[in-house]
Each structure stands twice: as structure tokens, then as C-alpha cells.
PDB file of C-alpha atoms and ligand atoms in Angstrom:
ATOM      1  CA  UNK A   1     -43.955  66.798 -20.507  1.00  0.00           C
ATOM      2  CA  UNK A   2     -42.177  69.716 -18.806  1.00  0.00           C
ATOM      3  CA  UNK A   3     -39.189  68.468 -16.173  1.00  0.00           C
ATOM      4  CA  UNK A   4     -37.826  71.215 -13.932  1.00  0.00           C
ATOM      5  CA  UNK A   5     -34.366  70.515 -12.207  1.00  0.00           C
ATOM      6  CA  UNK A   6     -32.552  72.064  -9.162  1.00  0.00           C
ATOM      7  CA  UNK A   7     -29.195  71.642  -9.423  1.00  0.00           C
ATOM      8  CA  UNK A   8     -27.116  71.547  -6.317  1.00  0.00           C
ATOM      9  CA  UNK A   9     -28.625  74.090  -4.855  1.00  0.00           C
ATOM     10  CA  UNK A  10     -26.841  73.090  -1.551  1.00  0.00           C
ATOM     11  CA  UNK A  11     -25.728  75.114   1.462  1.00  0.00           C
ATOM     12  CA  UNK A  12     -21.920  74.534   0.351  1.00  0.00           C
ATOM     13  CA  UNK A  13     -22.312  76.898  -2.359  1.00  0.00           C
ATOM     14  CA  UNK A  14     -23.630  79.677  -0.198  1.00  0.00           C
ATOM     15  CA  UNK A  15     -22.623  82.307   2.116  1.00  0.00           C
ATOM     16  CA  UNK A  16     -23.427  80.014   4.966  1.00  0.00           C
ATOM     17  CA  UNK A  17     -20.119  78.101   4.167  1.00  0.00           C
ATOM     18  CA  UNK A  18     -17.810  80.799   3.653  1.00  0.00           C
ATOM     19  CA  UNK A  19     -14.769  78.039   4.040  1.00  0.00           C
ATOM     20  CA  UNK A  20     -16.421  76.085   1.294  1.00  0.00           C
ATOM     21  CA  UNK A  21     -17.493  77.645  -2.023  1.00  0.00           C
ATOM     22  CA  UNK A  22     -20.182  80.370  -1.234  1.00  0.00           C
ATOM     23  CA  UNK A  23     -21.429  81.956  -3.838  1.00  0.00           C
ATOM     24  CA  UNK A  24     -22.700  85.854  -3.579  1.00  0.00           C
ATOM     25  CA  UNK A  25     -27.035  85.514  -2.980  1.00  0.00           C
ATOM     26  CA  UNK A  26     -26.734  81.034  -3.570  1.00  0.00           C
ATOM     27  CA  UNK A  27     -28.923  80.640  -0.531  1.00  0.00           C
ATOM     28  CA  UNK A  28     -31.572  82.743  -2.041  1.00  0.00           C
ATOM     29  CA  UNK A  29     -32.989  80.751  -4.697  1.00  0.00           C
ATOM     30  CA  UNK A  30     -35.198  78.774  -3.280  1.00  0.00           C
ATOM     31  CA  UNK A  31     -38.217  80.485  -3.989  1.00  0.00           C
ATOM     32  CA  UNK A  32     -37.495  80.707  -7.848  1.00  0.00           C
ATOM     33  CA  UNK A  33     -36.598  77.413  -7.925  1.00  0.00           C
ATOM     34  CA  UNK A  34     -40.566  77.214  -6.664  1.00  0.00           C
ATOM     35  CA  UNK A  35     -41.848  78.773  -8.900  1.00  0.00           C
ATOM     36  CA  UNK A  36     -39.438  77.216 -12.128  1.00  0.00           C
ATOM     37  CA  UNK A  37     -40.819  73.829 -11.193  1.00  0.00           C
ATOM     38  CA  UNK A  38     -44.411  75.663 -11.107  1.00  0.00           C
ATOM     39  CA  UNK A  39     -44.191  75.239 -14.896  1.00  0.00           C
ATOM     40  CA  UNK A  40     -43.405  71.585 -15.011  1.00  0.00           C
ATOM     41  CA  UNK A  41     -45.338  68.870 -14.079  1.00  0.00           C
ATOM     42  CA  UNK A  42     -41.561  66.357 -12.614  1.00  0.00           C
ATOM     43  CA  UNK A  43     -39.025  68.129 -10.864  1.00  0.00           C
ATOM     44  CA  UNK A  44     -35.702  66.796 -10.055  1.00  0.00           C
ATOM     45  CA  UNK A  45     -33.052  67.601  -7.532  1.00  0.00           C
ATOM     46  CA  UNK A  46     -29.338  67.021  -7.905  1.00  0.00           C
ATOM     47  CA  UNK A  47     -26.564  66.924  -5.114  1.00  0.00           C
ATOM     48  CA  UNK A  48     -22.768  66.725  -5.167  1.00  0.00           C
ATOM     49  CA  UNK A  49     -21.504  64.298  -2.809  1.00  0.00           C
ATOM     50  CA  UNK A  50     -18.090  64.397  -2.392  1.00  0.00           C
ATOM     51  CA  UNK A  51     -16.187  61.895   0.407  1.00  0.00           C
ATOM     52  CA  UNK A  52     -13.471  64.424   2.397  1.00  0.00           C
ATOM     53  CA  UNK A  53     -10.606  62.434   0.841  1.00  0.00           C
ATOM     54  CA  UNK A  54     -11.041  63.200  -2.570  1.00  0.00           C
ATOM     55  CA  UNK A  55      -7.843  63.338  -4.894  1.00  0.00           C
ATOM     56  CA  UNK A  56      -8.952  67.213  -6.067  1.00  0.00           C
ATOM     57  CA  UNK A  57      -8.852  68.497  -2.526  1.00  0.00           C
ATOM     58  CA  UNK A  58      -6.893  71.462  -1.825  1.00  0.00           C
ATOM     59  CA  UNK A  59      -6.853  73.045   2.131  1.00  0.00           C
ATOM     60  CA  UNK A  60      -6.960  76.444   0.842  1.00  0.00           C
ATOM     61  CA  UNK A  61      -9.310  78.774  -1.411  1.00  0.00           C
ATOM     62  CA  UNK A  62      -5.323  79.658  -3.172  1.00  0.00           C
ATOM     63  CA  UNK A  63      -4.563  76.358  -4.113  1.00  0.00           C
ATOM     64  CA  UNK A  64      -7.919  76.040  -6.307  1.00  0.00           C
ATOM     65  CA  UNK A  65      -8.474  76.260  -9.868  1.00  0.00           C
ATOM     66  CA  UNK A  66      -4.907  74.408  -9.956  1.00  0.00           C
ATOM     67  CA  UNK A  67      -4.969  71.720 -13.465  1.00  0.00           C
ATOM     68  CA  UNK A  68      -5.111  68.204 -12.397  1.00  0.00           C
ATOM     69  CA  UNK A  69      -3.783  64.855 -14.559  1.00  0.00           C
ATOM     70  CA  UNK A  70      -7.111  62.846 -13.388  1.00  0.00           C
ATOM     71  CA  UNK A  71      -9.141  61.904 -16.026  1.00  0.00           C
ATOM     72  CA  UNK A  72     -12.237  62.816 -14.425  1.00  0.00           C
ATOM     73  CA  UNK A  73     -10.942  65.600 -12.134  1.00  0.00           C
ATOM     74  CA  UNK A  74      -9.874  68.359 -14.023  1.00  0.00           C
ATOM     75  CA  UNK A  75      -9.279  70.938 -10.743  1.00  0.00           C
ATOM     76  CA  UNK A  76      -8.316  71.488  -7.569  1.00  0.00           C
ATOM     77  CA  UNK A  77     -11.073  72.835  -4.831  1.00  0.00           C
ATOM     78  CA  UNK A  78     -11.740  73.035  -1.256  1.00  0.00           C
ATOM     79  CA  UNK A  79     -13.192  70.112   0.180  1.00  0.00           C
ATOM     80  CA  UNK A  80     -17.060  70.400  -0.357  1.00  0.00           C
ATOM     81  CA  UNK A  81     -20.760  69.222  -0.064  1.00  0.00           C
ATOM     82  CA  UNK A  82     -19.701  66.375   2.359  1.00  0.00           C
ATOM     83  CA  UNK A  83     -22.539  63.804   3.308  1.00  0.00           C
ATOM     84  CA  UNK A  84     -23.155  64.475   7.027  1.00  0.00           C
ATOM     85  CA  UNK A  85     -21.493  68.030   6.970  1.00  0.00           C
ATOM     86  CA  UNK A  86     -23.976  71.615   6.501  1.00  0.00           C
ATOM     87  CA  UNK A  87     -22.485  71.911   3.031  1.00  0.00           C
ATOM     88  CA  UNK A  88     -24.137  69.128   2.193  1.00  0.00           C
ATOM     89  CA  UNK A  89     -28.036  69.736   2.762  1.00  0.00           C
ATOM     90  CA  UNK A  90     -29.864  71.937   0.532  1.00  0.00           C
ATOM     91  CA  UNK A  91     -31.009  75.826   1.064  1.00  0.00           C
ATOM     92  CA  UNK A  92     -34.032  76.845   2.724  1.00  0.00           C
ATOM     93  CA  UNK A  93     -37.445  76.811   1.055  1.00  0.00           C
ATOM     94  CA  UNK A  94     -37.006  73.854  -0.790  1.00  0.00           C
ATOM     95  CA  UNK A  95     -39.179  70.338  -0.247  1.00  0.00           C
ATOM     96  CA  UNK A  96     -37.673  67.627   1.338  1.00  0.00           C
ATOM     97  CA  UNK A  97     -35.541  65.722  -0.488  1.00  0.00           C
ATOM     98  CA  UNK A  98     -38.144  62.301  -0.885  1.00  0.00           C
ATOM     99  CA  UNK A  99     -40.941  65.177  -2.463  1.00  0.00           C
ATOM    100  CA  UNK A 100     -39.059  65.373  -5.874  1.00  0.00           C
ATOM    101  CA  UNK A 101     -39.575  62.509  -8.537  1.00  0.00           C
ATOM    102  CA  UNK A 102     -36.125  61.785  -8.610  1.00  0.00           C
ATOM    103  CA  UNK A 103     -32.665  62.500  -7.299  1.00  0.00           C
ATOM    104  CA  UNK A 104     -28.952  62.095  -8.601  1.00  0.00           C
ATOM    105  CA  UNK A 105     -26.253  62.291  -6.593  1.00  0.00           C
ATOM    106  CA  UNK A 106     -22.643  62.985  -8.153  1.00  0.00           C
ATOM    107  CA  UNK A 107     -19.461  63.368  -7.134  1.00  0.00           C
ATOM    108  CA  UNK A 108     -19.318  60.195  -4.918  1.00  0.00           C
ATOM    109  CA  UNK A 109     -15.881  58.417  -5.896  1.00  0.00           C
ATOM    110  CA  UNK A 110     -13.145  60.080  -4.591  1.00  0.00           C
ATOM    111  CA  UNK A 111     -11.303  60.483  -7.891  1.00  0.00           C
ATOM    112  CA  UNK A 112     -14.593  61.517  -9.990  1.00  0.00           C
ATOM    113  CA  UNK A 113     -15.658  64.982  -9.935  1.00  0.00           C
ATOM    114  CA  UNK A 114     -18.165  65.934 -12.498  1.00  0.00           C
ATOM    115  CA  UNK A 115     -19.755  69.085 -13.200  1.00  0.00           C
ATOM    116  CA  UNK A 116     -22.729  67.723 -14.818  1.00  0.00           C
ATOM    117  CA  UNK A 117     -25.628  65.484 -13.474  1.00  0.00           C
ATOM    118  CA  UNK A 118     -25.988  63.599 -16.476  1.00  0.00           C
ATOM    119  CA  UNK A 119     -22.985  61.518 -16.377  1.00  0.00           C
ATOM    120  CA  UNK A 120     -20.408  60.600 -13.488  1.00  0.00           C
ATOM    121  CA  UNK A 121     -16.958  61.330 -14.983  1.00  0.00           C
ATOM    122  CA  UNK A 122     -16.057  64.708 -17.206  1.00  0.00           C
ATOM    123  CA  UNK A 123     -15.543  62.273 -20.289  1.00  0.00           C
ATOM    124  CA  UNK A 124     -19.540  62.164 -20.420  1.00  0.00           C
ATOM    125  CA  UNK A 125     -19.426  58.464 -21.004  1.00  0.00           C
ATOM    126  CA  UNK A 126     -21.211  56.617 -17.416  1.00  0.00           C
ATOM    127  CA  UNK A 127     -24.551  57.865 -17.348  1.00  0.00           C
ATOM    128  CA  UNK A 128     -25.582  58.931 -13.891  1.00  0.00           C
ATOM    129  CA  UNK A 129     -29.350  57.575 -16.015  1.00  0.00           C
ATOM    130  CA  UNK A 130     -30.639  61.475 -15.780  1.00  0.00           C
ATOM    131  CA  UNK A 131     -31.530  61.447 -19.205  1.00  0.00           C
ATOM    132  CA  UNK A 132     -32.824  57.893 -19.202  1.00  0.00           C
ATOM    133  CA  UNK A 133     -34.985  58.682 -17.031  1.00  0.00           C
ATOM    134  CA  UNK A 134     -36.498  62.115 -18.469  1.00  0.00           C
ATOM    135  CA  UNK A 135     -36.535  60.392 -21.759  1.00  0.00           C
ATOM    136  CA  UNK A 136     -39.081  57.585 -19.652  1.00  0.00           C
ATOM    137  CA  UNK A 137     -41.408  59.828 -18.798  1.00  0.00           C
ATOM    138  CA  UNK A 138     -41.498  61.343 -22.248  1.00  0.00           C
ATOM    139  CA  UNK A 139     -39.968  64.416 -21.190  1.00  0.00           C
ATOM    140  CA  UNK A 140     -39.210  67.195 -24.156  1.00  0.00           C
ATOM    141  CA  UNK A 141     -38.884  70.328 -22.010  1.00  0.00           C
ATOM    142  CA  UNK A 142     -36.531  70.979 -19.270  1.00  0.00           C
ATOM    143  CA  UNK A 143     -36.119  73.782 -17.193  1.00  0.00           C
ATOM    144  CA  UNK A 144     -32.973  74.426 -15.165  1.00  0.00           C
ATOM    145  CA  UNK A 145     -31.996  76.215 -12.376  1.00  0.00           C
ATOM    146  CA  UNK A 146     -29.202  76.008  -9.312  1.00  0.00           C
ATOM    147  CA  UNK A 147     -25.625  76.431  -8.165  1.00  0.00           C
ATOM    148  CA  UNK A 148     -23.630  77.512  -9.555  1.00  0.00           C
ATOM    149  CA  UNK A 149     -24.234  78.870 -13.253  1.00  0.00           C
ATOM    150  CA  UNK A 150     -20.728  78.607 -14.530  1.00  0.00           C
ATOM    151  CA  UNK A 151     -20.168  75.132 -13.248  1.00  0.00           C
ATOM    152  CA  UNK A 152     -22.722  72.756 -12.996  1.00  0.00           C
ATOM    153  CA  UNK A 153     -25.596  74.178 -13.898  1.00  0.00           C
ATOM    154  CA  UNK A 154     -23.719  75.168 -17.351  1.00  0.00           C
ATOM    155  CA  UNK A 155     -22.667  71.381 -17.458  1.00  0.00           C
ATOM    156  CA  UNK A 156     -26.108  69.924 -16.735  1.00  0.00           C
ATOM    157  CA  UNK A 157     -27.787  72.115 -19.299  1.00  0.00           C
ATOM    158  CA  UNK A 158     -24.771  71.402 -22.108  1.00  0.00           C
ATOM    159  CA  UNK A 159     -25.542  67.742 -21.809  1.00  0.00           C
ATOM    160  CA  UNK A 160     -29.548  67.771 -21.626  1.00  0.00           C
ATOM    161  CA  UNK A 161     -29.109  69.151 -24.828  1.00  0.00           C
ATOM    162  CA  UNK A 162     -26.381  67.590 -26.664  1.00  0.00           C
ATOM    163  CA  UNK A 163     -26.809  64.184 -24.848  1.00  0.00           C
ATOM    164  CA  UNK A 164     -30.723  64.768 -24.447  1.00  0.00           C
ATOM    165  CA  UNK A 165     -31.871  66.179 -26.991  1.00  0.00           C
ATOM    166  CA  UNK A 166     -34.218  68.360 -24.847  1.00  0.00           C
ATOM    167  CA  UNK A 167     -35.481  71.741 -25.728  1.00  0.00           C
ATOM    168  CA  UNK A 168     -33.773  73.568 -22.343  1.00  0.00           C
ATOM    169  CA  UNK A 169     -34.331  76.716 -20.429  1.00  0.00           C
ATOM    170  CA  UNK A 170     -31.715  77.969 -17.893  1.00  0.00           C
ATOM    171  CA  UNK A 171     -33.851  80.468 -15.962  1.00  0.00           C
ATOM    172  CA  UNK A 172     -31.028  82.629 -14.382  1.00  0.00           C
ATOM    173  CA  UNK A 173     -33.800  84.154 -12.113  1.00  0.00           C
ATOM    174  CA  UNK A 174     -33.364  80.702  -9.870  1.00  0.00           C
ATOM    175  CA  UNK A 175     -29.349  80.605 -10.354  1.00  0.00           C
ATOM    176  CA  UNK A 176     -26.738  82.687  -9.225  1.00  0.00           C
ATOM    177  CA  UNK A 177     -22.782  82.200 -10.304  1.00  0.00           C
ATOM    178  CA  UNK A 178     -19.178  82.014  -9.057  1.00  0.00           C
ATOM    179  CA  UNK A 179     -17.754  84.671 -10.600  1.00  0.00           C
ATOM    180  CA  UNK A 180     -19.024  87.174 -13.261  1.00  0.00           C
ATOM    181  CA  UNK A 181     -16.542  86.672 -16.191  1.00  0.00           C
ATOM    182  CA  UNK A 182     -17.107  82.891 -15.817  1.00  0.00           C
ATOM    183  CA  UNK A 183     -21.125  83.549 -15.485  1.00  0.00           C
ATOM    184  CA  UNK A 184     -20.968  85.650 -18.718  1.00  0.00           C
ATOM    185  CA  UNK A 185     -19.179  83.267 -20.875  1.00  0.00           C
ATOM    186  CA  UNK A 186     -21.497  80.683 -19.459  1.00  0.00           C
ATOM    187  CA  UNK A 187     -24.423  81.832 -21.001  1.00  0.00           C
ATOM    188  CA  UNK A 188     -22.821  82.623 -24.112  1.00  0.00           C
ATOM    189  CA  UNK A 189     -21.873  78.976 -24.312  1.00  0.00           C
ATOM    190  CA  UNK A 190     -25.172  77.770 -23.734  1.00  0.00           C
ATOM    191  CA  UNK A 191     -26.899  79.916 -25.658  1.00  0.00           C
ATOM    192  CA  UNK A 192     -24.491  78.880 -28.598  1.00  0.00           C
ATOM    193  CA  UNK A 193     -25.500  75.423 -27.881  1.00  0.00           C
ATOM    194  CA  UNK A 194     -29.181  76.616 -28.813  1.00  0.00           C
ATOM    195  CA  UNK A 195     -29.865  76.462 -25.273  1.00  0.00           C
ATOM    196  CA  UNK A 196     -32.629  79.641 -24.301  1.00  0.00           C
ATOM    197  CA  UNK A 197     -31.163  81.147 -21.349  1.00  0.00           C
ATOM    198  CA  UNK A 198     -33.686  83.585 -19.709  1.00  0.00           C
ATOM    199  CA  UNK A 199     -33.190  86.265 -16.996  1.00  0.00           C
ATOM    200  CA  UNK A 200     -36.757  85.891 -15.899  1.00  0.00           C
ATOM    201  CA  UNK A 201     -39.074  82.874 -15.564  1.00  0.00           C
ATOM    202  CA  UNK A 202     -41.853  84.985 -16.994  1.00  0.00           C
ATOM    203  CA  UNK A 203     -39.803  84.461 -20.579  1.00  0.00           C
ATOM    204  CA  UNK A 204     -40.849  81.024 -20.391  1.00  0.00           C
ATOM    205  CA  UNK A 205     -43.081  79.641 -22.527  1.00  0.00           C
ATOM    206  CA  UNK A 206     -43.398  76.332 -24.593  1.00  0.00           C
TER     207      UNK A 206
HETATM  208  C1  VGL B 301     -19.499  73.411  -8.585  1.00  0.00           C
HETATM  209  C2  VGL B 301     -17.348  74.119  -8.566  1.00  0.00           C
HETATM  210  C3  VGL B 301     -16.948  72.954  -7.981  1.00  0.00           C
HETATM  211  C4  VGL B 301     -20.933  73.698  -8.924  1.00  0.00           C
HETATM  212  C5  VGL B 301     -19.123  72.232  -8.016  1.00  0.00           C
HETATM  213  O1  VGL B 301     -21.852  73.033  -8.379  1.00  0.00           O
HETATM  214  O2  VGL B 301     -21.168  74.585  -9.739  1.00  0.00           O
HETATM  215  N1  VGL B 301     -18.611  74.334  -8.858  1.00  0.00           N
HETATM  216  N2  VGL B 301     -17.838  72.024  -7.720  1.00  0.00           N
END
């Protein structure tokens, strides 16, 4: 079984919140996020969720990246993806949220800010039951795509396979990053981690 999953590919991390963090094309994607979960017969959506009085928030794009003591909130950022705010609903061209099979939400406690969908706190030990529930439907192959590559989708894909076990794809056709060095070292990582990261979708194949 073939799961593809979009990760946070939410209006926060696009253009169309430039006081948030937009990254350069991130409302673009949808339509290769289509056509990733094409190729897989579950597709799953993840969202951050972040309440506005989070312990990482900073008021300015200068005071970011600044080391935090938190266990489970390593940096500081902008306040972002807010329930009932723009940043918060997802790009253009994708279903409605109740189409996919399944949704995680992350982010939610105001002193938890994971990158990754598969657990809730940066020590990976509270499973946000992503890979529970892959593992359910007997899933082996997992294709991933979303916002942004150096950050969460990284993350997500780093712990499908270490945590997982799954053979996955990052399809970099359907994600776009923060910032190039990051981006770069990103994939190396990944692909390190025997992860097959792909510049085109048509490189899939299982
Ligand atoms: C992300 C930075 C901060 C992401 C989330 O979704 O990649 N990046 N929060």
C-alpha cells in the first residue's frame, strides 16, 4: 500500500503571509501534491496549529532562529498557522480537508513545537499515532511532499523512516524550502538516511 502525505502545505508558509513565514513559490504546490497522491491509493494531510501565545513566539522576523531552553521548542519564530487566522488554511487546489483519510494536527500546546508529524514534542517520544496508523493499513510506501523542505517536511520524512520503517520518497517537485543552504543540506540528510529524494515525480516508481 502506497500512502502519500501533504505536509503543511498551509497559506502561512506562503507569499500570501508575508508577516508569517512565506516561503518563495509555497502556494504553488498544490497541483503536484495532486498528482504525488495520484500514485498512492491513502493520502494524508498534516497542519501546524499553533495557539498565538506560544512560549517560541518572537514579534519580529530578527528575533527568529534565536536557541530556546524548552525541551520541545528548540527556536524562536513569528507567530504562525493560527486556527481561525489565513495562515492557517491550506493553499489552493487542494481537497477539502474531510476528503483525505486522515489528518494530524501538531503544534497545539503552547510550549510544543515539533517539526515532524509523527510525534508531538522534538524528543520523538508522544506519538501524534501517524505511523500507527500507516502501519494499520499495511502501508510500506510513502510519498512526501509540503512546506517547507528544510523543516518539516525533512522531519516527517526522517521519522517515517527511522521510526517507520517505510521505504520514503520526498518528491521535491511538490515542496519548496526556506532557504537554499538549509534546503541543500536537507536532502543530503535524508538521502543519508536512505531516504530517495527525487526532483521529479516521474522518478517514482516502486
Ligand atoms: C516550519 C519553521 C517553523 C515548517 C514550521 O513547516 O517547515 N518551519 N515552523
Amino acid at each position: 500500500m502506497i500512502a502519500s502525505i501533504d505536509v503543511d502545505p498551509q497559506k502561512t508558509f506562503t507569499p500570501l503571509c508575508p508577516d508569517e513565514l512565506p516561503v518563495t513559490e509555497g502556494h504553488m504546490i498544490g497541483k503536484a501534491l495532486n498528482m504525488q497522491a495520484e500514485k498512492a491509493s491513502l493520502r494524508i494531510l498534516t497542519k501546524d496549529a499553533h495557539p498565538a501565545n506560544a512560549v517560541w513566539v518572537v514579534e519580529s522576523h530578527d528575533k527568529m532562529l534565536i536557541p530556546l531552553k524548552h525541551a520541545n521548542a528548540d527556536l524562536t519564530w513569528v507567530s504562525h498557522a493560527v486556527p481561525g487566522t489565513e495562515g492557517f488554511e491550506i493553499i489552493a487546489d487542494l481537497p477539502a480537508v474531510t476528503e483525505y483519510d486522515h489528518v494530524i494536527w501538531k503544534g497545539v500546546e503552547p510550549d510544543l513545537h515539533p517539526y515532524g508529524a509523527c510525534f508531538h514534542d522534538i524528543q520523538e517520544k508522544l506519538s501524534t499515532g501517524l505511523i500507527e496508523w500507516l502501519a494499520s493499513k499495511e502501508v510500506k510506501t510513502v510519498i512526501v511532499g509540503g512546506l517547507a523542505t528544510d523543516y518539516c517536511v525533512k522531519t516527517t520524512a526522517l521519522q517515517l523512516r527511522k521510526h517507520g520503517g517505510f521505504d520514503v520518497w520526498v518528491n521535491l517537485e511538490a515542496c519548496r524550502g526556506i532557504a537554499d543552504d538549509t534546503t541543500k543540506s536537507a536532502c543530503i540528510e535524508m538521502r543519508n538516511a536512505g531516504i530517495k529524494v527525487i526532483n521529479l515525480l516521474v522518478e517514482f516508481s516502486v
